[in-house]
Coordinates of C-alpha atoms and ligand atoms in Angstrom, one line a residue:
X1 CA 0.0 0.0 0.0
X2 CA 1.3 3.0 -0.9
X3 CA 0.4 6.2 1.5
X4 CA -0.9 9.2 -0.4
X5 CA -1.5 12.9 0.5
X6 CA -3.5 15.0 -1.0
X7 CA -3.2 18.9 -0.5
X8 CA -6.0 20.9 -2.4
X9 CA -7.5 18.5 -2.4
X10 CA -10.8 20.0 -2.7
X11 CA -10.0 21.5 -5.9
X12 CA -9.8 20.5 -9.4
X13 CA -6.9 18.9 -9.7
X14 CA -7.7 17.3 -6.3
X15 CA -10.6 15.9 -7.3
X16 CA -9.4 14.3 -10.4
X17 CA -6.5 13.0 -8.2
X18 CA -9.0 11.2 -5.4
X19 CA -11.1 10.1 -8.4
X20 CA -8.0 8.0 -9.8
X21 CA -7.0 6.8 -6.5
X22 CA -11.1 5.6 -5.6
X23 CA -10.6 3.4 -8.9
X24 CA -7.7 1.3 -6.8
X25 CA -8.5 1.5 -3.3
X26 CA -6.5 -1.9 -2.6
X27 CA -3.3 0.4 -3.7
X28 CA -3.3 3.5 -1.8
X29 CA -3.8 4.6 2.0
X30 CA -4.8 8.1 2.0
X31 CA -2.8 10.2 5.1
X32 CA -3.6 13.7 4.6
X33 CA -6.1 15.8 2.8
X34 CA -6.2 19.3 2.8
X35 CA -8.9 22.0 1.4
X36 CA -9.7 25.7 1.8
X37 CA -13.4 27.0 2.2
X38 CA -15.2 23.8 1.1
X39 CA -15.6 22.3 4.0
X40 CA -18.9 20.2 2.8
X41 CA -16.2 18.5 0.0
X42 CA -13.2 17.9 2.2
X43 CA -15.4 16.2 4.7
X44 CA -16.6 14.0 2.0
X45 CA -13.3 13.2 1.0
X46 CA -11.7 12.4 4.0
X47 CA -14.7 10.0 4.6
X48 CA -15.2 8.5 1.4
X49 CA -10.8 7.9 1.6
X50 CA -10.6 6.9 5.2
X51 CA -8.3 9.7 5.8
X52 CA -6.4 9.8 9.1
X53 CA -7.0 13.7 8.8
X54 CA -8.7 16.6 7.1
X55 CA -7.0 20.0 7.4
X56 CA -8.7 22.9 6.4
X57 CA -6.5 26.3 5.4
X58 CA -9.0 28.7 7.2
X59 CA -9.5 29.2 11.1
X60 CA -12.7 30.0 10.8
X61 CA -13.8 27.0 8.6
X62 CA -12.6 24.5 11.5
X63 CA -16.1 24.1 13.4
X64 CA -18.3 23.0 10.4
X65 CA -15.3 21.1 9.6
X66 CA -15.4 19.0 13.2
X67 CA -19.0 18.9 12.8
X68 CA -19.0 17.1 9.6
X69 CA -16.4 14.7 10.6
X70 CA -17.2 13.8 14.3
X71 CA -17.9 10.4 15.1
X72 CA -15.9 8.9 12.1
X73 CA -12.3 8.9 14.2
X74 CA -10.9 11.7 11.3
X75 CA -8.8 13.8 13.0
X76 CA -8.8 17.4 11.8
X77 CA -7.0 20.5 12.0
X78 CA -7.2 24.8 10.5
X79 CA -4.6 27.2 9.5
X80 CA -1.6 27.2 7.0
X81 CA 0.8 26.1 9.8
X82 CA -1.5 23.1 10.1
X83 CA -1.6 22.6 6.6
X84 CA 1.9 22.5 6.5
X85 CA 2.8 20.2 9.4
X86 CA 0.4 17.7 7.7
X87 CA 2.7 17.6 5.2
X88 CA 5.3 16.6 7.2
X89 CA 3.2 13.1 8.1
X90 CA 5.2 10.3 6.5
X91 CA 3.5 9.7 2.9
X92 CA 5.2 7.8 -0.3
X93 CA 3.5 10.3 -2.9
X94 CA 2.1 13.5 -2.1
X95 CA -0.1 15.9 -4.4
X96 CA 0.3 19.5 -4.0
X97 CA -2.1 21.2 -5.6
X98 CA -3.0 24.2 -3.9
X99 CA -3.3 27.2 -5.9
X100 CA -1.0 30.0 -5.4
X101 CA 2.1 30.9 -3.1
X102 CA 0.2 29.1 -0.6
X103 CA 1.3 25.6 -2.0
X104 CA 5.0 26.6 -1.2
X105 CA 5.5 25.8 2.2
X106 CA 3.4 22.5 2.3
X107 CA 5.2 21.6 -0.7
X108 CA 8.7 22.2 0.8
X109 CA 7.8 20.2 3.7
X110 CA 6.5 17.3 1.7
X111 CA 9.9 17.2 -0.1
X112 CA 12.1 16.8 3.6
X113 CA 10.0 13.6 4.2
X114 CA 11.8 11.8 0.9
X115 CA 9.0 10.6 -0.8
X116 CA 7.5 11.8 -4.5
X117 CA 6.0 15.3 -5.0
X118 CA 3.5 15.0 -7.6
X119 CA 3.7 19.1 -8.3
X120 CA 0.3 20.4 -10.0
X121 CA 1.3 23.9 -8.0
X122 CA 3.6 25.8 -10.7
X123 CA 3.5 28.6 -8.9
X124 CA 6.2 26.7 -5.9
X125 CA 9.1 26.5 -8.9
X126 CA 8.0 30.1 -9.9
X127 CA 8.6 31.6 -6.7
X128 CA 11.8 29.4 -5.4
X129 CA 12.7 26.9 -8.1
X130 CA 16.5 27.1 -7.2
X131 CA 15.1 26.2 -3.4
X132 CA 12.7 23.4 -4.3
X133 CA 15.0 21.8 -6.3
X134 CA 17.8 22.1 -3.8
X135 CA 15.3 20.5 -0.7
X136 CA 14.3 17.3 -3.3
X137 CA 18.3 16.8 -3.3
X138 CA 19.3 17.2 -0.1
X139 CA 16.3 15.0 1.2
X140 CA 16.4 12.5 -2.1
X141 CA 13.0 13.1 -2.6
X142 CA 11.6 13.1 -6.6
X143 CA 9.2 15.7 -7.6
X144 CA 6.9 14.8 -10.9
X145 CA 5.4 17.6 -12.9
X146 CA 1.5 17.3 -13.4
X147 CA 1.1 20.7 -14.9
X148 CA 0.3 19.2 -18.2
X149 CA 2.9 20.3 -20.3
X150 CA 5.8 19.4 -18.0
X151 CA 4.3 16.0 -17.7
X152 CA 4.8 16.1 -21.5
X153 CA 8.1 17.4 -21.8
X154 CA 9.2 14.8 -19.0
X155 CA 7.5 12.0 -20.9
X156 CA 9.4 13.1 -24.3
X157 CA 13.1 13.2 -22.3
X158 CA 12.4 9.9 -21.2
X159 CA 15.7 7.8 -22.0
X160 CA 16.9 11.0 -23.6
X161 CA 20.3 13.0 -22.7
X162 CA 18.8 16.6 -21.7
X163 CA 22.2 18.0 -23.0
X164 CA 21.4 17.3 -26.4
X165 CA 18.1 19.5 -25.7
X166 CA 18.0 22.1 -28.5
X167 CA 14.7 23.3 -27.9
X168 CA 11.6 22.7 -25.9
X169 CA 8.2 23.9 -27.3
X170 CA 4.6 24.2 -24.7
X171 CA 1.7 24.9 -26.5
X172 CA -1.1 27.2 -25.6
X173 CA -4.9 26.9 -26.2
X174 CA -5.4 30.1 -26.5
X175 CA -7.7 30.8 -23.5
X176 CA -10.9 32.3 -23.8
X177 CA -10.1 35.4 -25.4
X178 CA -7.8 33.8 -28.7
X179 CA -10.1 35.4 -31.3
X180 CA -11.0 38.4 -29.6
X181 CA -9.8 41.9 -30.3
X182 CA -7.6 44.0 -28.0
X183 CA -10.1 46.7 -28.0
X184 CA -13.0 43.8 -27.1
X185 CA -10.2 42.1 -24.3
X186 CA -9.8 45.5 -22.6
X187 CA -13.9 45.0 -21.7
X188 CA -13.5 41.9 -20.6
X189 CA -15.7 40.4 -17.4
X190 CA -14.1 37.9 -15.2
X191 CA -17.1 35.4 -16.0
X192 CA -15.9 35.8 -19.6
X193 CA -12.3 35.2 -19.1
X194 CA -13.4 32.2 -16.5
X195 CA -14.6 29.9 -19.4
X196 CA -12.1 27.8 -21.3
X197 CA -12.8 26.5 -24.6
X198 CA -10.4 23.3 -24.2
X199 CA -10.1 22.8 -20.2
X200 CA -12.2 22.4 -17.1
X201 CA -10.1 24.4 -14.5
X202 CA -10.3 25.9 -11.2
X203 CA -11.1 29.6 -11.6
X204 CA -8.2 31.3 -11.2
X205 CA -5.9 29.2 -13.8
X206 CA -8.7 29.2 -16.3
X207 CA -8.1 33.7 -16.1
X208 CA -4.5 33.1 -16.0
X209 CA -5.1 30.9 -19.1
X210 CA -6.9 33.8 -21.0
X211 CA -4.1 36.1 -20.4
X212 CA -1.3 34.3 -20.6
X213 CA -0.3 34.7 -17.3
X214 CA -0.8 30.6 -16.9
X215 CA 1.9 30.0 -19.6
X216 CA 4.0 33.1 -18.8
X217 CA 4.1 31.3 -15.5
X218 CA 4.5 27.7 -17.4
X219 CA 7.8 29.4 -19.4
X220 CA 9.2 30.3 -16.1
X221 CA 8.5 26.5 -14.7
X222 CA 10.3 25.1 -17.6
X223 CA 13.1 26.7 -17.3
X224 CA 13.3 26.5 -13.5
X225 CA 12.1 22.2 -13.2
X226 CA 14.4 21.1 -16.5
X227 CA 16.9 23.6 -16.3
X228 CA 16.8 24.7 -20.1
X229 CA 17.8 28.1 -21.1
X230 CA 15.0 30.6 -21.5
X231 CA 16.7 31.2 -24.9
X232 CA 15.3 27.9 -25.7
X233 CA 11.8 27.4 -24.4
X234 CA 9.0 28.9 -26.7
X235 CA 5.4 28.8 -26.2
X236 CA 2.8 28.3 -29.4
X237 CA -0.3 28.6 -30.0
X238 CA -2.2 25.4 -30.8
X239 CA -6.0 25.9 -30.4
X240 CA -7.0 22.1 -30.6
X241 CA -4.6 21.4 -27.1
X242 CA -3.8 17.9 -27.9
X243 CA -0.5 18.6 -28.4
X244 CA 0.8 19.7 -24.9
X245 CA 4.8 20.0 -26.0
X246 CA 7.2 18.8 -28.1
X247 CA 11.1 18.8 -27.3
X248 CA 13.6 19.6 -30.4
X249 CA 17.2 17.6 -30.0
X250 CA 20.5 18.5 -32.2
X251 CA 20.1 16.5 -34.6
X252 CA 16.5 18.5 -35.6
X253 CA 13.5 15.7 -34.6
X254 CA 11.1 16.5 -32.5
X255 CA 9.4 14.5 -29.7
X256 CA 5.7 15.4 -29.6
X257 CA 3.3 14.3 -26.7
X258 CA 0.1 14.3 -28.2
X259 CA -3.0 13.2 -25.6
X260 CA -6.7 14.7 -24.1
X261 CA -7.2 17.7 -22.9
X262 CA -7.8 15.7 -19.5
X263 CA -5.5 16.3 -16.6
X264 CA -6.3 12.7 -15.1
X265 CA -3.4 11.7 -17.8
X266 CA -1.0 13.6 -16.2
X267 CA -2.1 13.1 -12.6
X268 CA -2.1 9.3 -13.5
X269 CA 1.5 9.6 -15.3
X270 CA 2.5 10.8 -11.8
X271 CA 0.6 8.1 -9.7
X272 CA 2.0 5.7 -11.4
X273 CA 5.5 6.5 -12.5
X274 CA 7.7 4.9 -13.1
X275 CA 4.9 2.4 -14.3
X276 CA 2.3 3.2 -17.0
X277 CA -0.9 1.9 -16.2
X278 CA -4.3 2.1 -18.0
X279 CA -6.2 5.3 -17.3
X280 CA -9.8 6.6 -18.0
X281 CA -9.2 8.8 -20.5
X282 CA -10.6 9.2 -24.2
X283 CA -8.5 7.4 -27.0
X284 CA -7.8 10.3 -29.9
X285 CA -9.5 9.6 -32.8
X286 CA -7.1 11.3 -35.4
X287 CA -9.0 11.0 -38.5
X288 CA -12.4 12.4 -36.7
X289 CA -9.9 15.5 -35.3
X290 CA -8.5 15.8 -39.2
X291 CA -5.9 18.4 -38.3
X292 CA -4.0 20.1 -35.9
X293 CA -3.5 24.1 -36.6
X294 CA -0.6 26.5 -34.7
X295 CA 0.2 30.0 -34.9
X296 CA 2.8 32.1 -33.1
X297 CA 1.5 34.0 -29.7
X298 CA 1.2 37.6 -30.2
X299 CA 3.6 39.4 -27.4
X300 CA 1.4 42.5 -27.8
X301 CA -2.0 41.7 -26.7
X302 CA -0.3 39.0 -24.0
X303 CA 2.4 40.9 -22.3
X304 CA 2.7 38.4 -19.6
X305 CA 5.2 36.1 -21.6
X306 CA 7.4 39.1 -22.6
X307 CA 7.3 39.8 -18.8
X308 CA 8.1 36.1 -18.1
X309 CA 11.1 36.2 -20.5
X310 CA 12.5 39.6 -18.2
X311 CA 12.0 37.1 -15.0
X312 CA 13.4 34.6 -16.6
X313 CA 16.5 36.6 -17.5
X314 CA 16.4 38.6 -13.8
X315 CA 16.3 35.2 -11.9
X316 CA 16.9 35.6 -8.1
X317 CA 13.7 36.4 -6.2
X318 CA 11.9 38.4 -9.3
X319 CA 10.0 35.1 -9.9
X320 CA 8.3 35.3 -6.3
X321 CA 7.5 39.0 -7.1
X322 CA 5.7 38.6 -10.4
X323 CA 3.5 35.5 -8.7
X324 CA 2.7 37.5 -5.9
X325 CA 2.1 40.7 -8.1
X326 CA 0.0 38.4 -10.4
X327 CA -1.8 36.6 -7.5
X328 CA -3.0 40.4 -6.4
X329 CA -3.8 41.8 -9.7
X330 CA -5.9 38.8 -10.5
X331 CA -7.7 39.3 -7.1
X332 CA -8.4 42.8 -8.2
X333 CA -10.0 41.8 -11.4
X334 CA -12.1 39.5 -10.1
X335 CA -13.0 41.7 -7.3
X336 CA -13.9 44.2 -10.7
X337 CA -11.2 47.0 -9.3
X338 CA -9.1 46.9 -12.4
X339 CA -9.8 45.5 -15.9
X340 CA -8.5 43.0 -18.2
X341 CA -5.0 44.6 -19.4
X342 CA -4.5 46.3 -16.1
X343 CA -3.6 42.9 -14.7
X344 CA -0.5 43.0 -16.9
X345 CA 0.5 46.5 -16.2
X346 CA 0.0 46.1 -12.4
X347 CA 2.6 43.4 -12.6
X348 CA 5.0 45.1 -15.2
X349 CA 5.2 48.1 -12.3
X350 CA 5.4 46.3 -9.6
X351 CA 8.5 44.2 -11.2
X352 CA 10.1 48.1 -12.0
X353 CA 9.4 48.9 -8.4
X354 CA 10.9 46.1 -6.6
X355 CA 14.4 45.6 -9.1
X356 CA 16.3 48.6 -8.1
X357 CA 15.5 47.5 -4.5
X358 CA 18.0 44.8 -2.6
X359 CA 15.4 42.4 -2.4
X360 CA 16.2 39.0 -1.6
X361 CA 19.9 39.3 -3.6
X362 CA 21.6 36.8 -1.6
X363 CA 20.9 32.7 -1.5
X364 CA 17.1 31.7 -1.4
X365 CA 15.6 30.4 1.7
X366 CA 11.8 30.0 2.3
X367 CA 11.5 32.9 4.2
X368 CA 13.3 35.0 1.7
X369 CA 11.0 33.6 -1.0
X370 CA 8.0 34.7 1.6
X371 CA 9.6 38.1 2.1
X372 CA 9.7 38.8 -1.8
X373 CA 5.9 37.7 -1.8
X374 CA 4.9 39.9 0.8
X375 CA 6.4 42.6 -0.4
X376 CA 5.0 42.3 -3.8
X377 CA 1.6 42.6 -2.4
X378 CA 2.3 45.7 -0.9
X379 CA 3.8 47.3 -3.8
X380 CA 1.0 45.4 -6.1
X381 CA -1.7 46.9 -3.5
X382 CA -0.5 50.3 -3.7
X383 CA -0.1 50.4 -7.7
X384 CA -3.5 48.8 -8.0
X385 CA -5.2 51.5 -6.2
X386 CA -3.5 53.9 -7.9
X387 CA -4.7 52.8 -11.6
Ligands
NDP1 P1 -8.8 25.1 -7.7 O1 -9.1 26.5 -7.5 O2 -9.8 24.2 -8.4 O3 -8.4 24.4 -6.3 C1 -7.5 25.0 -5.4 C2 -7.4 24.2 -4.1 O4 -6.6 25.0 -3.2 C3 -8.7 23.9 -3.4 O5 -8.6 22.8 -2.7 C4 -8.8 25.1 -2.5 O6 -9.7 24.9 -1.4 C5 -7.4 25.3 -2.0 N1 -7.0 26.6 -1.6 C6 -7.4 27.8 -2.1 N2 -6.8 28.8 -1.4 C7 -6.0 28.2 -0.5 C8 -5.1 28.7 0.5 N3 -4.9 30.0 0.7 N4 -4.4 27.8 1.3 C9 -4.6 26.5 1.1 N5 -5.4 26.0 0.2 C10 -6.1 26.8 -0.6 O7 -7.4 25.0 -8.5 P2 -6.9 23.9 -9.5 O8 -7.1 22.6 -9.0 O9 -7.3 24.3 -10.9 O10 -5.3 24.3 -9.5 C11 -4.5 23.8 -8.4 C12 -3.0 24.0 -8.8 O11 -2.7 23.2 -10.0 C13 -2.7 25.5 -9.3 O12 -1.4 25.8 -8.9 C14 -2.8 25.4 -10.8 O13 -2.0 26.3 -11.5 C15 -2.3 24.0 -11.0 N6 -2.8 23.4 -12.3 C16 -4.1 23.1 -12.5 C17 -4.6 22.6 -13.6 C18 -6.0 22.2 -13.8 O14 -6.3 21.6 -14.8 N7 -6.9 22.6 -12.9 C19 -3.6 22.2 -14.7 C20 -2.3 22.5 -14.4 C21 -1.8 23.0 -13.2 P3 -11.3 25.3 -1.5 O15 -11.7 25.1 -2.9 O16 -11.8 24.2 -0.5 O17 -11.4 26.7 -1.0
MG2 MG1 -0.5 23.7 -18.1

């Protein structure tokens, strides 16, 4: 039996997670689940998976939370420390997929206990790749992409010699907005930019998707989890998403990995590696789909990857401060303060703000990484009111 935690696990990706792991219950003993306001669901979970605990992110959320739960032996527990020290309970294969910042410190604390991180929360090698990376060595732990197009680049170096990389290639539906206008984007509602054409998200990745803040983010994990140059990372459009990337070697081919637009493949990939085992998604019909079209992103109405590309080149802490900038400028949108292509510029100024100052120029630690967030959000709070 392999122990399993599962942190967000009242979220998308969560969900699809648990719903793999229900299919082999003789397999998997589930340790730890964690959720934020949907108490009703984590309560649920941690029944239907015979947790030994539920942890819920919010204080206040912690009395419906007991409620739900007493008299079935499920211990609980409330607060981000709480969150965290769950992830400190001995598990083979942990799932982190909270979203935002938030997933960092859980995370990191999965990764001391040695075991596999199953890593569905880009935003922890955005902020403090170098440090993640650097935690998973010194405790021999593995971490396993599940954002889909790192699952796909990892699939395509498999058996491969990542020095003889040339290129590496993650594709972009498009988001919600890919045939609209500038002029028409800059009117944009958050209920408009929450629907994806291809993918059934949580809400905030399914914005970031229609601004290209969810691949600017993506370019920066790329280059941060497989170490490749940003030189040599590009980002394409590819409106059907069944190709999710494609890595170029010296001698010009091309791996592709072509699959659904359902994240159970990727989840699974990571369950199960270094196995393949059958999963329960649809087989791709390629003469029914007849043709798959591509077309470069335009840098202009997404200035999120040309901002990625400046992070990339900056390094240091500058990836914490354009998460955290992002994090608050999406808040604002949703929240209807600022509109569409102010999310962009929010971040752009809070980036200028923050690089003359001394932030965070020495070696990366969490607490550094948590400094840099923090003070993003006060610059991004300040620049947001201002707009
Ligand atoms: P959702 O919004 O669906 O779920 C987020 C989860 O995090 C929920 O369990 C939520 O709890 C919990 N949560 C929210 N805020 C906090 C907080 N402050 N502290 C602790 N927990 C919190 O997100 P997704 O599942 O879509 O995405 C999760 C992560 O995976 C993100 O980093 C995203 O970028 C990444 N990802 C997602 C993909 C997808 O297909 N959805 C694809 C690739 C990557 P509750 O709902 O109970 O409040
Ligand atoms: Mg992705």
């Amino acid at each position: 039996m392999r122990r399993i935690s599962v942190f967000g696990a009242t979220g998308s990706i969560g969900v699809n997670t648990l719903d793999l792991i229900a299919r082999r219950p003789d397999a998997f003993d589930v340790v730890a689940l964690s959720g934020g306001r949907n108490v009703a669901l984590l309560a649920e979970l941690a029944i239907r998976h015979r947790a030994e605990i539920a942890v819920t992110a919010f204080e206040e959320c912690l009395p419906n939370l007991r409620d739900a739960l007493s008299g079935t032996g499920i211990e609980t527990a409330a607060g981000s420390d709480a969150v965290t020290e769950a992830a400190g309970r001995p598990a083979d294969w942990t799932m982190s997929a909270i979203v935002g910042a938030a997933g960092l410190p859980p995370g990191l604390k999965a990764l001391e206990q040695g075991g596999t991180l199953a890593l569905a929360n880009k935003e922890s090698l955005v902020c403090a790749g170098p440090l993640m990376l650097e935690t998973a060595r010194r405790h021999g732990s593995t971490i396993l992409p599940v954002d889909s197009e790192h699952s796909a680049v990892f699939q395509a170096l498999l058996g491969e010699d990542i020095a003889k990389v040339e290129r590496v290639i993650i594709t972009a539906s498009g988001g919600a907005f890919r045939d609209w206008s500038i002029e028409r984007m800059a009117r944009a509602t958050p209920e408009e930019a929450a629907s994806h054409p291809n993918w059934d998200m949580g809400q905030r990745i399914t914005i970031d998707s229609a601004s290209m803040f969810n691949k600017a983010l993506e370019l920066i994990e790329t280059h941060e989890y497989f170490g490749i140059t940003p030189d040599r990372i590009e980002a394409l459009f590819h409106p059907e998403s069944m190709i999710h990337a494609m890595v170029g070697f010296c001698d010009g081919g091309l791996m592709a990995h072509i699959g659904p637009a359902d994240m159970r493949h990727a989840i699974g990939f990571a369950l199960n590696h270094p196995h393949r085992e059958p999963l329960p998604v649809e087989r791709l019909d390629f003469a029914k789909l007849g043709q798959f079209t591509f077309r470069a992103p335009d840098e202009v109405k997404y200035p999120a990857l040309r901002l990625a590309r400046e992070v990339m080149q900056a390094g240091g802490h500058n990836g914490a401060v354009f998460n955290a900038a992002k994090e608050a400028a999406l808040d604002a949108f949703i929240d209807r303060r600022i509109g569409f292509p102010q999310m962009a510029e929010a971040v752009e100024k809070v980036l200028v703000k923050l690089s003359s100052s001394h932030l965070g120029k020495g070696a990366m630690t969490l607490d550094t990484v948590l400094d840099a967030d923090a003070r993003a959000r006060v610059a991004a709070a300040e620049i947001i009111a201002a707009l």
